[in-house]
PDB file of C-alpha atoms and ligand atoms in Angstrom:
ATOM      1  CA  MET A   5     114.258 175.167 207.505  1.00  0.00           C
ATOM      2  CA  ASN A   6     117.230 173.171 208.837  1.00  0.00           C
ATOM      3  CA  ILE A   7     120.943 173.967 208.694  1.00  0.00           C
ATOM      4  CA  ALA A   8     123.393 171.175 207.865  1.00  0.00           C
ATOM      5  CA  TYR A   9     127.190 171.279 207.597  1.00  0.00           C
ATOM      6  CA  ILE A  10     128.666 168.635 205.284  1.00  0.00           C
ATOM      7  CA  GLY A  11     132.352 167.722 204.975  1.00  0.00           C
ATOM      8  CA  LEU A  12     133.596 166.699 201.514  1.00  0.00           C
ATOM      9  CA  GLY A  13     136.835 164.887 200.712  1.00  0.00           C
ATOM     10  CA  SER A  14     138.455 163.281 197.673  1.00  0.00           C
ATOM     11  CA  ASN A  15     141.849 161.684 197.072  1.00  0.00           C
ATOM     12  CA  MET A  16     141.308 159.708 193.902  1.00  0.00           C
ATOM     13  CA  GLY A  17     141.033 160.779 190.276  1.00  0.00           C
ATOM     14  CA  ASP A  18     140.207 164.384 189.453  1.00  0.00           C
ATOM     15  CA  ARG A  19     139.789 165.469 193.070  1.00  0.00           C
ATOM     16  CA  LEU A  20     138.778 169.055 192.273  1.00  0.00           C
ATOM     17  CA  PHE A  21     136.157 167.869 189.761  1.00  0.00           C
ATOM     18  CA  HIS A  22     134.744 165.413 192.323  1.00  0.00           C
ATOM     19  CA  LEU A  23     134.393 168.134 194.958  1.00  0.00           C
ATOM     20  CA  HIS A  24     132.784 170.659 192.604  1.00  0.00           C
ATOM     21  CA  GLU A  25     130.497 167.979 191.148  1.00  0.00           C
ATOM     22  CA  ALA A  26     129.386 166.826 194.600  1.00  0.00           C
ATOM     23  CA  VAL A  27     128.486 170.408 195.597  1.00  0.00           C
ATOM     24  CA  LYS A  28     126.555 170.802 192.334  1.00  0.00           C
ATOM     25  CA  LEU A  29     124.689 167.525 192.901  1.00  0.00           C
ATOM     26  CA  LEU A  30     123.797 168.539 196.459  1.00  0.00           C
ATOM     27  CA  ASP A  31     122.470 171.897 195.265  1.00  0.00           C
ATOM     28  CA  ARG A  32     120.601 170.252 192.369  1.00  0.00           C
ATOM     29  CA  ASP A  33     118.296 168.546 194.870  1.00  0.00           C
ATOM     30  CA  GLU A  34     115.402 170.995 195.316  1.00  0.00           C
ATOM     31  CA  ARG A  35     115.212 170.069 199.019  1.00  0.00           C
ATOM     32  CA  ILE A  36     118.806 171.232 199.606  1.00  0.00           C
ATOM     33  CA  SER A  37     120.313 174.629 198.953  1.00  0.00           C
ATOM     34  CA  VAL A  38     124.035 175.140 199.455  1.00  0.00           C
ATOM     35  CA  ILE A  39     124.415 178.580 201.055  1.00  0.00           C
ATOM     36  CA  GLU A  40     128.146 178.694 201.889  1.00  0.00           C
ATOM     37  CA  THR A  41     131.258 176.850 200.766  1.00  0.00           C
ATOM     38  CA  SER A  42     134.715 176.878 202.374  1.00  0.00           C
ATOM     39  CA  SER A  43     138.020 177.103 200.527  1.00  0.00           C
ATOM     40  CA  ILE A  44     139.438 173.810 199.266  1.00  0.00           C
ATOM     41  CA  TYR A  45     142.385 172.519 201.327  1.00  0.00           C
ATOM     42  CA  GLN A  46     145.029 169.931 200.437  1.00  0.00           C
ATOM     43  CA  THR A  47     145.477 167.715 203.488  1.00  0.00           C
ATOM     44  CA  ALA A  48     147.602 164.758 204.557  1.00  0.00           C
ATOM     45  CA  PRO A  49     145.559 161.565 205.022  1.00  0.00           C
ATOM     46  CA  VAL A  50     144.637 160.663 208.592  1.00  0.00           C
ATOM     47  CA  GLY A  51     143.623 157.153 209.584  1.00  0.00           C
ATOM     48  CA  TYR A  52     144.931 155.006 206.742  1.00  0.00           C
ATOM     49  CA  LEU A  53     148.225 156.747 205.934  1.00  0.00           C
ATOM     50  CA  GLU A  54     149.312 154.825 202.773  1.00  0.00           C
ATOM     51  CA  GLN A  55     147.205 156.897 200.405  1.00  0.00           C
ATOM     52  CA  ASP A  56     147.336 160.105 198.396  1.00  0.00           C
ATOM     53  CA  LEU A  57     146.747 163.611 199.710  1.00  0.00           C
ATOM     54  CA  PHE A  58     143.108 164.646 200.048  1.00  0.00           C
ATOM     55  CA  LEU A  59     141.317 167.751 198.938  1.00  0.00           C
ATOM     56  CA  ASN A  60     138.819 168.742 201.637  1.00  0.00           C
ATOM     57  CA  MET A  61     136.142 171.360 202.063  1.00  0.00           C
ATOM     58  CA  VAL A  62     132.966 171.993 204.087  1.00  0.00           C
ATOM     59  CA  ILE A  63     129.643 173.353 202.890  1.00  0.00           C
ATOM     60  CA  LYS A  64     126.727 174.888 204.799  1.00  0.00           C
ATOM     61  CA  ALA A  65     123.259 174.077 203.440  1.00  0.00           C
ATOM     62  CA  ASN A  66     119.630 174.833 204.155  1.00  0.00           C
ATOM     63  CA  THR A  67     117.592 171.678 203.858  1.00  0.00           C
ATOM     64  CA  LEU A  68     113.992 170.477 204.182  1.00  0.00           C
ATOM     65  CA  LEU A  69     115.280 166.933 204.628  1.00  0.00           C
ATOM     66  CA  GLU A  70     115.447 165.080 207.934  1.00  0.00           C
ATOM     67  CA  PRO A  71     118.984 163.801 208.749  1.00  0.00           C
ATOM     68  CA  ILE A  72     118.327 160.217 207.638  1.00  0.00           C
ATOM     69  CA  ASP A  73     116.969 161.426 204.272  1.00  0.00           C
ATOM     70  CA  LEU A  74     119.914 163.819 203.864  1.00  0.00           C
ATOM     71  CA  LEU A  75     122.202 160.815 204.448  1.00  0.00           C
ATOM     72  CA  GLU A  76     120.331 159.013 201.665  1.00  0.00           C
ATOM     73  CA  VAL A  77     121.103 161.873 199.263  1.00  0.00           C
ATOM     74  CA  THR A  78     124.791 162.065 200.243  1.00  0.00           C
ATOM     75  CA  GLN A  79     125.205 158.292 199.766  1.00  0.00           C
ATOM     76  CA  GLN A  80     123.486 158.520 196.376  1.00  0.00           C
ATOM     77  CA  ILE A  81     125.926 161.274 195.312  1.00  0.00           C
ATOM     78  CA  GLU A  82     128.891 159.156 196.474  1.00  0.00           C
ATOM     79  CA  LYS A  83     127.604 156.311 194.291  1.00  0.00           C
ATOM     80  CA  GLU A  84     127.025 158.633 191.324  1.00  0.00           C
ATOM     81  CA  LEU A  85     130.634 159.849 191.582  1.00  0.00           C
ATOM     82  CA  GLY A  86     131.935 156.311 191.653  1.00  0.00           C
ATOM     83  CA  ARG A  87     132.633 155.808 195.367  1.00  0.00           C
ATOM     84  CA  LYS A  88     133.773 152.236 195.822  1.00  0.00           C
ATOM     85  CA  ARG A  89     133.605 151.128 199.463  1.00  0.00           C
ATOM     86  CA  ASP A  90     136.345 148.512 199.211  1.00  0.00           C
ATOM     87  CA  ILE A  91     138.974 149.547 201.811  1.00  0.00           C
ATOM     88  CA  LYS A  92     137.089 151.152 204.720  1.00  0.00           C
ATOM     89  CA  TRP A  93     139.635 153.858 205.463  1.00  0.00           C
ATOM     90  CA  GLY A  94     141.136 153.759 201.997  1.00  0.00           C
ATOM     91  CA  PRO A  95     141.247 156.133 199.034  1.00  0.00           C
ATOM     92  CA  ARG A  96     137.941 157.406 197.653  1.00  0.00           C
ATOM     93  CA  THR A  97     136.726 159.447 194.719  1.00  0.00           C
ATOM     94  CA  ILE A  98     134.389 161.366 197.027  1.00  0.00           C
ATOM     95  CA  ASP A  99     133.336 161.245 200.665  1.00  0.00           C
ATOM     96  CA  LEU A 100     130.457 163.243 202.086  1.00  0.00           C
ATOM     97  CA  ASP A 101     130.130 163.349 205.881  1.00  0.00           C
ATOM     98  CA  ILE A 102     127.211 165.075 207.634  1.00  0.00           C
ATOM     99  CA  LEU A 103     129.030 166.971 210.391  1.00  0.00           C
ATOM    100  CA  LEU A 104     126.277 168.973 212.101  1.00  0.00           C
ATOM    101  CA  TYR A 105     122.487 169.272 211.754  1.00  0.00           C
ATOM    102  CA  ASN A 106     120.948 172.279 213.492  1.00  0.00           C
ATOM    103  CA  ASN A 107     122.203 171.869 217.057  1.00  0.00           C
ATOM    104  CA  GLU A 108     120.942 168.355 217.362  1.00  0.00           C
ATOM    105  CA  ASN A 109     122.622 165.286 218.786  1.00  0.00           C
ATOM    106  CA  ILE A 110     121.546 162.275 216.740  1.00  0.00           C
ATOM    107  CA  GLU A 111     122.622 158.704 217.376  1.00  0.00           C
ATOM    108  CA  THR A 112     121.305 155.845 215.247  1.00  0.00           C
ATOM    109  CA  GLU A 113     123.088 152.820 213.837  1.00  0.00           C
ATOM    110  CA  LYS A 114     123.298 154.537 210.440  1.00  0.00           C
ATOM    111  CA  LEU A 115     124.014 158.089 211.517  1.00  0.00           C
ATOM    112  CA  ILE A 116     125.792 159.864 214.378  1.00  0.00           C
ATOM    113  CA  ILE A 117     125.663 163.668 214.422  1.00  0.00           C
ATOM    114  CA  PRO A 118     127.824 165.556 215.360  1.00  0.00           C
ATOM    115  CA  HIS A 119     130.243 163.447 213.315  1.00  0.00           C
ATOM    116  CA  PRO A 120     132.060 161.377 215.969  1.00  0.00           C
ATOM    117  CA  ARG A 121     135.600 162.034 214.768  1.00  0.00           C
ATOM    118  CA  MET A 122     135.255 165.644 213.680  1.00  0.00           C
ATOM    119  CA  ASN A 123     136.889 167.105 216.805  1.00  0.00           C
ATOM    120  CA  GLU A 124     140.216 165.472 216.034  1.00  0.00           C
ATOM    121  CA  ARG A 125     140.092 166.240 212.305  1.00  0.00           C
ATOM    122  CA  ALA A 126     141.682 169.557 211.390  1.00  0.00           C
ATOM    123  CA  PHE A 127     140.692 168.816 207.759  1.00  0.00           C
ATOM    124  CA  VAL A 128     137.111 169.310 208.971  1.00  0.00           C
ATOM    125  CA  LEU A 129     137.540 171.941 211.696  1.00  0.00           C
ATOM    126  CA  VAL A 130     139.535 174.452 209.673  1.00  0.00           C
ATOM    127  CA  PRO A 131     137.107 174.719 206.727  1.00  0.00           C
ATOM    128  CA  LEU A 132     134.159 174.562 209.132  1.00  0.00           C
ATOM    129  CA  THR A 133     135.366 177.530 211.177  1.00  0.00           C
ATOM    130  CA  GLU A 134     136.285 179.339 207.957  1.00  0.00           C
ATOM    131  CA  ILE A 135     132.553 179.315 207.203  1.00  0.00           C
ATOM    132  CA  ASP A 136     131.402 180.121 210.731  1.00  0.00           C
ATOM    133  CA  ASP A 137     133.980 180.875 213.429  1.00  0.00           C
ATOM    134  CA  ARG A 138     131.344 181.158 216.152  1.00  0.00           C
ATOM    135  CA  ILE A 139     130.045 177.645 215.644  1.00  0.00           C
ATOM    136  CA  GLU A 140     129.777 175.548 218.801  1.00  0.00           C
ATOM    137  CA  HIS A 141     129.893 171.804 219.207  1.00  0.00           C
ATOM    138  CA  PRO A 142     126.268 170.902 220.129  1.00  0.00           C
ATOM    139  CA  TYR A 143     127.427 168.389 222.715  1.00  0.00           C
ATOM    140  CA  THR A 144     130.354 170.121 224.449  1.00  0.00           C
ATOM    141  CA  LYS A 145     129.117 173.698 223.717  1.00  0.00           C
ATOM    142  CA  MET A 146     132.810 174.498 223.124  1.00  0.00           C
ATOM    143  CA  PRO A 147     133.555 176.851 220.236  1.00  0.00           C
ATOM    144  CA  ILE A 148     134.818 174.610 217.417  1.00  0.00           C
ATOM    145  CA  SER A 149     137.641 177.111 216.770  1.00  0.00           C
ATOM    146  CA  LEU A 150     139.252 176.008 220.052  1.00  0.00           C
ATOM    147  CA  PHE A 151     139.736 172.505 218.684  1.00  0.00           C
ATOM    148  CA  ILE A 152     141.981 173.488 215.851  1.00  0.00           C
ATOM    149  CA  GLN A 153     145.507 172.056 216.180  1.00  0.00           C
ATOM    150  CA  GLY A 154     146.626 173.416 212.856  1.00  0.00           C
ATOM    151  CA  LEU A 155     146.071 171.675 209.552  1.00  0.00           C
ATOM    152  CA  GLN A 156     148.955 169.689 208.046  1.00  0.00           C
ATOM    153  CA  ASP A 157     149.889 170.845 204.554  1.00  0.00           C
ATOM    154  CA  ARG A 158     147.427 173.701 204.765  1.00  0.00           C
ATOM    155  CA  GLU A 159     147.490 175.088 201.239  1.00  0.00           C
ATOM    156  CA  GLU A 160     144.457 176.864 199.882  1.00  0.00           C
ATOM    157  CA  VAL A 161     143.782 175.111 196.574  1.00  0.00           C
ATOM    158  CA  GLN A 162     141.098 176.831 194.499  1.00  0.00           C
TER     159      GLN A 162
HETATM  160  N1  GSY B 208     143.056 164.371 205.251  1.00  0.00           N
HETATM  161  C1  GSY B 208     142.041 163.479 205.197  1.00  0.00           C
HETATM  162  N2  GSY B 208     142.217 162.257 205.746  1.00  0.00           N
HETATM  163  C2  GSY B 208     141.186 161.391 205.696  1.00  0.00           C
HETATM  164  N3  GSY B 208     141.092 160.102 206.182  1.00  0.00           N
HETATM  165  C3  GSY B 208     139.864 159.659 205.883  1.00  0.00           C
HETATM  166  S1  GSY B 208     139.315 158.113 206.277  1.00  0.00           S
HETATM  167  N4  GSY B 208     139.151 160.602 205.215  1.00  0.00           N
HETATM  168  C4  GSY B 208     137.797 160.468 204.681  1.00  0.00           C
HETATM  169  C5  GSY B 208     136.811 161.314 205.425  1.00  0.00           C
HETATM  170  O1  GSY B 208     136.269 160.579 206.467  1.00  0.00           O
HETATM  171  C6  GSY B 208     139.959 161.710 205.089  1.00  0.00           C
HETATM  172  C7  GSY B 208     139.796 163.000 204.515  1.00  0.00           C
HETATM  173  O2  GSY B 208     138.737 163.379 203.962  1.00  0.00           O
HETATM  174  N5  GSY B 208     140.868 163.844 204.608  1.00  0.00           N
END
């Protein structure tokens, strides 16, 4: 059994519905079982700033899938929830990012785990450490909780 942490984000349409639906669709796959979910946080956009506030969360899942097949499922869910990949850093109905997979370092052209930008993203680190505050970055071995610079607009939105 493998452990995967997946970051979810939405800043278009019914953001809360998109997050809940994405978690449901992940859990619906019999090869994935969602075992923990973080709170939902409202966060200021990083990267492309001219866009609406995001709702973000992180889930922890047991999975029988290899990383590349898990990516397949997350991309399928993004499509099902209407993800249009027009502006690369732009608004999206739903975004699923595989953050960590066991304690493995994976680097292929389609998939880099740990997620390459997660260490500078409080919208990932805060929910991630809410789930597991002892979690370490597989590469640096540093406790993830040390990376937290405080989350902008941290409001717990249920
Ligand atoms: N706060 C926030 N900013 C973001 N910028 C991008 S791109 N994304 C999409 C995730 O890669 C986000 C996000 O989920 N939350």
